[in-house]
Structure formats: structure tokens, C-alpha cells
CSV table of C-alpha atoms in Angstrom, one decimal:
chain,number,residue,atom,x,y,z
U,1,MET,CA,7.2,1.0,-9.2
U,2,THR,CA,5.4,1.4,-12.6
U,3,ASP,CA,3.3,4.1,-14.0
U,4,GLU,CA,0.4,1.7,-14.3
U,5,GLN,CA,0.4,1.5,-10.3
U,6,HIS,CA,-0.4,5.4,-10.1
U,7,GLU,CA,-3.5,7.7,-10.9
U,8,GLY,CA,-2.4,11.2,-11.0
U,9,GLY,CA,0.4,10.5,-8.5
U,10,PHE,CA,-1.6,8.1,-6.8
U,11,ARG,CA,-1.9,4.1,-6.6
U,12,THR,CA,-5.1,3.0,-8.0
U,13,ASP,CA,-4.7,-0.3,-5.9
U,14,MET,CA,-3.5,1.3,-2.9
U,15,ALA,CA,-4.8,-1.2,-0.3
U,16,ILE,CA,-7.4,0.0,2.4
U,17,SER,CA,-6.5,-1.8,5.6
U,18,VAL,CA,-7.4,-1.7,9.0
U,19,ASP,CA,-4.4,-4.0,10.0
U,20,LYS,CA,-1.5,-1.7,9.0
U,21,GLY,CA,0.7,-0.8,12.0
U,22,GLY,CA,-1.0,-3.3,14.3
U,23,PRO,CA,-4.1,-3.4,16.5
U,24,ARG,CA,-2.6,-0.5,18.6
U,25,TYR,CA,-1.7,1.8,15.7
U,26,GLY,CA,-4.5,3.8,16.7
U,27,GLU,CA,-3.2,4.3,20.2
U,28,PHE,CA,0.1,5.4,18.5
U,29,VAL,CA,-1.4,7.9,16.7
U,30,GLU,CA,-3.4,9.5,19.7
U,31,SER,CA,-0.2,9.4,21.9
U,32,ALA,CA,1.6,11.3,19.0
U,33,ARG,CA,-1.7,13.9,19.0
U,34,LEU,CA,-1.5,14.1,22.7
U,35,PHE,CA,2.3,14.8,22.7
U,36,MET,CA,1.8,17.7,20.1
U,37,ASP,CA,-1.0,19.0,22.7
U,38,ARG,CA,1.5,19.0,25.7
U,39,VAL,CA,4.3,20.6,23.6
U,40,ARG,CA,2.4,23.5,22.5
U,41,ALA,CA,1.0,23.9,26.2
U,42,ALA,CA,4.3,23.2,27.9
U,43,MET,CA,7.1,25.8,29.8
U,44,PRO,CA,9.6,23.0,30.2
U,45,THR,CA,12.9,23.8,32.2
U,46,GLU,CA,16.4,23.7,30.4
U,47,GLU,CA,16.9,20.6,32.1
U,48,LEU,CA,13.4,19.0,31.2
U,49,VAL,CA,14.3,20.2,27.3
U,50,ASP,CA,17.6,18.5,27.3
U,51,ASP,CA,16.1,15.3,28.5
U,52,LEU,CA,13.3,15.4,26.0
U,53,ILE,CA,15.5,16.1,23.1
U,54,ASP,CA,17.8,12.8,24.1
U,55,GLU,CA,14.3,10.8,24.5
U,56,LEU,CA,13.0,12.0,21.1
U,57,ALA,CA,16.5,11.3,19.5
U,58,THR,CA,16.0,7.7,20.4
U,59,ILE,CA,12.3,7.7,19.5
U,60,ASN,CA,13.0,9.3,15.6
U,61,ALA,CA,15.8,6.8,15.3
U,62,LYS,CA,13.5,4.0,16.0
U,63,LEU,CA,10.7,5.3,13.5
U,64,GLU,CA,13.1,6.0,10.8
U,65,ALA,CA,14.2,2.4,10.7
U,66,VAL,CA,10.7,1.7,9.9
U,67,ALA,CA,10.0,4.6,7.3
U,68,ILE,CA,8.3,3.3,4.1
U,69,ASP,CA,6.6,5.2,1.0
U,70,GLU,CA,3.8,6.9,1.3
U,71,TRP,CA,1.8,3.9,-0.8
U,72,ASN,CA,2.2,1.5,2.1
U,73,SER,CA,2.2,3.5,5.0
U,74,PRO,CA,-0.8,3.0,7.7
U,75,SER,CA,-1.2,6.7,7.9
U,76,GLY,CA,-4.0,8.2,5.9
U,77,THR,CA,-5.5,4.7,5.0
U,78,ARG,CA,-6.6,3.4,8.4
U,79,ILE,CA,-10.3,4.1,7.6
U,80,ASP,CA,-11.0,2.9,11.4
U,81,LEU,CA,-9.3,5.8,13.0
U,82,PRO,CA,-10.2,9.3,13.2
U,83,ALA,CA,-8.8,11.2,10.1
U,84,ARG,CA,-7.7,7.7,8.8
U,85,GLY,CA,-4.8,7.9,11.1
U,86,ASN,CA,-3.2,11.0,9.6
U,87,ILE,CA,-1.7,13.1,12.5
U,88,THR,CA,-1.4,16.0,9.9
U,89,LEU,CA,-5.1,16.3,10.0
U,90,PRO,CA,-7.3,17.4,12.8
U,91,PRO,CA,-8.9,14.4,14.0
U,92,TYR,CA,-12.4,13.9,12.8
U,93,LEU,CA,-14.9,10.9,12.4
U,94,VAL,CA,-17.0,10.1,9.7
U,95,ASN,CA,-20.9,9.7,10.4
U,96,ARG,CA,-22.0,9.3,6.6
U,97,ALA,CA,-20.1,9.6,3.3
U,98,ASP,CA,-21.8,9.0,0.1
U,99,ALA,CA,-21.9,10.6,-3.6
U,100,THR,CA,-23.9,13.4,-2.4
U,101,GLY,CA,-21.6,14.4,0.6
U,102,VAL,CA,-20.2,13.8,3.7
U,103,ASP,CA,-21.3,14.1,7.7
U,104,ALA,CA,-18.4,14.4,10.2
U,105,THR,CA,-17.8,15.2,13.7
U,106,LEU,CA,-14.7,17.2,14.6
U,107,ARG,CA,-12.7,18.2,17.5
U,108,PHE,CA,-9.8,20.9,17.7
U,109,THR,CA,-7.6,20.5,20.7
U,110,ARG,CA,-4.7,22.7,22.1
U,111,PHE,CA,-2.2,21.7,19.1
U,112,HIS,CA,-4.6,23.6,16.9
U,113,LEU,CA,-4.8,26.6,19.0
U,114,GLY,CA,-5.0,30.1,17.0
U,115,GLY,CA,-5.6,32.4,19.9
U,116,ASN,CA,-7.9,33.2,23.1
U,117,ASN,CA,-9.1,29.5,23.2
U,118,ALA,CA,-10.3,29.6,19.3
U,119,ALA,CA,-9.0,27.1,16.6
U,120,HIS,CA,-6.6,28.4,14.0
U,121,GLY,CA,-8.0,29.3,10.8
U,122,GLY,CA,-5.4,27.5,9.0
U,123,TYR,CA,-6.6,24.0,10.5
U,124,ILE,CA,-10.1,25.0,10.0
U,125,GLY,CA,-9.2,25.4,6.2
U,126,THR,CA,-7.2,21.8,6.6
U,127,ALA,CA,-10.1,19.8,7.7
U,128,PHE,CA,-12.3,21.4,4.8
U,129,ASP,CA,-10.2,20.9,2.3
U,130,ASP,CA,-9.5,17.0,3.3
U,131,LEU,CA,-13.4,16.3,3.6
U,132,LEU,CA,-14.2,18.4,0.5
U,133,GLY,CA,-11.4,16.0,-1.4
U,134,MET,CA,-13.2,13.2,0.2
U,135,THR,CA,-16.6,14.3,-1.2
U,136,GLY,CA,-15.1,15.1,-4.5
U,137,ALA,CA,-13.6,11.2,-4.6
U,138,LEU,CA,-17.0,9.8,-3.8
U,139,ALA,CA,-18.9,11.9,-6.3
U,140,THR,CA,-16.7,10.9,-9.2
U,141,GLY,CA,-15.1,7.4,-7.8
U,142,LYS,CA,-11.4,9.4,-8.7
U,143,VAL,CA,-8.7,11.0,-7.4
U,144,THR,CA,-9.3,14.5,-7.1
U,145,ARG,CA,-6.9,17.4,-6.6
U,146,THR,CA,-7.8,21.1,-4.9
U,147,ALA,CA,-8.2,23.8,-7.4
U,148,TYR,CA,-9.3,26.3,-5.2
U,149,LEU,CA,-10.9,26.4,-1.7
U,150,THR,CA,-12.4,29.6,-0.1
U,151,VAL,CA,-13.1,29.7,3.4
U,152,ASN,CA,-15.4,32.4,5.2
U,153,TYR,CA,-15.0,32.4,8.8
U,154,ARG,CA,-18.3,33.3,10.5
U,155,SER,CA,-18.0,32.9,14.5
U,156,ILE,CA,-15.3,31.7,16.8
U,157,THR,CA,-14.3,28.0,16.5
U,158,PRO,CA,-13.9,26.4,20.1
U,159,LEU,CA,-11.3,24.1,21.1
U,160,TYR,CA,-12.4,20.8,22.7
U,161,THR,CA,-15.8,20.8,21.4
U,162,ASP,CA,-17.4,18.3,19.0
U,163,LEU,CA,-18.0,20.2,16.0
U,164,SER,CA,-20.1,19.0,13.1
U,165,VAL,CA,-18.9,19.0,9.4
U,166,THR,CA,-21.3,18.8,6.5
U,167,THR,CA,-20.2,18.8,3.1
U,168,GLN,CA,-22.3,18.7,-0.3
U,169,VAL,CA,-21.6,18.4,-4.2
U,170,THR,CA,-23.1,21.5,-5.6
U,171,LYS,CA,-22.5,20.8,-9.2
U,172,VAL,CA,-20.3,18.6,-11.5
U,173,ASP,CA,-18.9,19.7,-14.8
U,174,GLY,CA,-17.0,17.0,-16.3
U,175,ARG,CA,-13.8,16.6,-14.5
U,176,LYS,CA,-15.0,19.6,-12.0
U,177,ILE,CA,-16.6,18.8,-9.0
U,178,PHE,CA,-17.8,21.8,-7.1
U,179,VAL,CA,-18.5,21.3,-3.4
U,180,ALA,CA,-19.5,23.3,-0.4
U,181,ALA,CA,-19.4,22.6,3.4
U,182,GLN,CA,-20.3,24.2,6.5
U,183,MET,CA,-18.9,23.8,10.4
U,184,ARG,CA,-21.2,24.3,13.5
U,185,ASP,CA,-20.9,24.1,17.1
U,186,GLY,CA,-24.7,23.2,17.5
U,187,ASP,CA,-26.9,25.4,15.8
U,188,ARG,CA,-24.1,28.1,15.4
U,189,LEU,CA,-22.3,28.6,12.1
U,190,CYS,CA,-18.6,28.5,12.8
U,191,ALA,CA,-17.2,28.6,9.1
U,192,GLU,CA,-18.2,27.5,5.5
U,193,ALA,CA,-16.3,27.1,2.4
U,194,ASP,CA,-16.9,26.4,-1.3
U,195,GLY,CA,-14.4,24.8,-3.6
U,196,LEU,CA,-13.7,23.2,-6.9
U,197,PHE,CA,-11.9,19.8,-7.0
U,198,ILE,CA,-10.6,18.3,-10.4
U,199,ALA,CA,-10.9,14.5,-11.0
U,200,LEU,CA,-7.4,13.5,-12.4
U,201,ASN,CA,-6.7,12.0,-15.4
U,202,PRO,CA,-4.4,8.7,-15.3
U,203,GLY,CA,-0.8,9.5,-14.7
U,204,GLN,CA,-1.9,13.2,-14.2
U,205,PRO,CA,0.1,14.4,-10.9
């Protein structure tokens, strides 16, 4: 792989496809998400743990056999799937995305539990980081990286509830893109964020 294929450690020619992984890749990702929810909620017996470890060893071996570099993996590039098919992100659906900002619908599940039926603050920050990074990229047409991200938690963010996330570009100063976002449960503000993203130069990691 040559340096010309990368922009800031990213491939400028990374193909955005809805075909990678096949037509059921979305089901595969959602099954993995459900598995993470089930693991988080489970109190298994010793015997069940033994069985599951054996089954997971088989599954992991199958996945290891088809492992590929990040530039060609469907994870993160399947724009037809929640969170682009990336299971490391809380699942969201983009309703609007342009150079001024993004509107998305997000749902946290048991895997994202912080305590007392509320979403963990770290996952709230992760959702903001990804959607604000998308906002910066759409505003500049370039790959961006997070310079800083500040999250203020205003009220409890519930699980299993459709939440709205809205982002805005507040200022562009050269390679600096200042952005903001709000997460709401209906009219109630759950959390808000502001951040600075930097548009990367070619070859910048």
C-alpha cells in the first residue's frame, strides 16, 4: 500500500459500498449487538460459560480466517446500516447530513448501560465524537481528527428510547472546524457537546 493511497492515515479512495459483507451483513452486525446486550445482562451457569467459550472459540476462528485490513472492511463503510455497520459505535440512523450539520436518531441498549437504566456517559461521548467528526468532514470535504471534545450531561439519557442528535458547524477557521451537538429525549435535553476538529493534511496521521 503506497503513501498516495492515504490522507492523514486514511485512504482517499476508500470505496463506500453497500455490498461488502453481502446482503445479510446488517443482520450479522445486529446479531453481534444483540449478543453484547445478552452478555451484559446474563448470569450464566458455570456449565453454560464452558459451552459458550467453546462456541465462541469456533466463531472467532472463523472470523479470524477472513480478517482484512481496515481499508477494505465493511465495518464503518456500509452507509446503508446503522452507524455504518460499526459495532464499536452506538447504533444511529442519519436523517439529514450536509455541510451545515447532521440530524440523527440514536438508541442505547443494555450493552450501553451506565447504571439505573441510564446510558453510560462514555458511550454518549462516543456518539457525539463520531457524529461531530462526520459534521467536520462534511463541512470541509476532508478527513478530520478530534482536537478536543467537551460533553455536558444535562439529564438522564435513557436506554431503549429513540433519541435525537443534532449537530452544527459553529465556525471554520482554516483547518479548524468548531462544532456543537445536542442529544434530546423528545423536548428534554439529555446532553450537549462542543468540539474542535482538524482537517488533516495529506499524509498527516
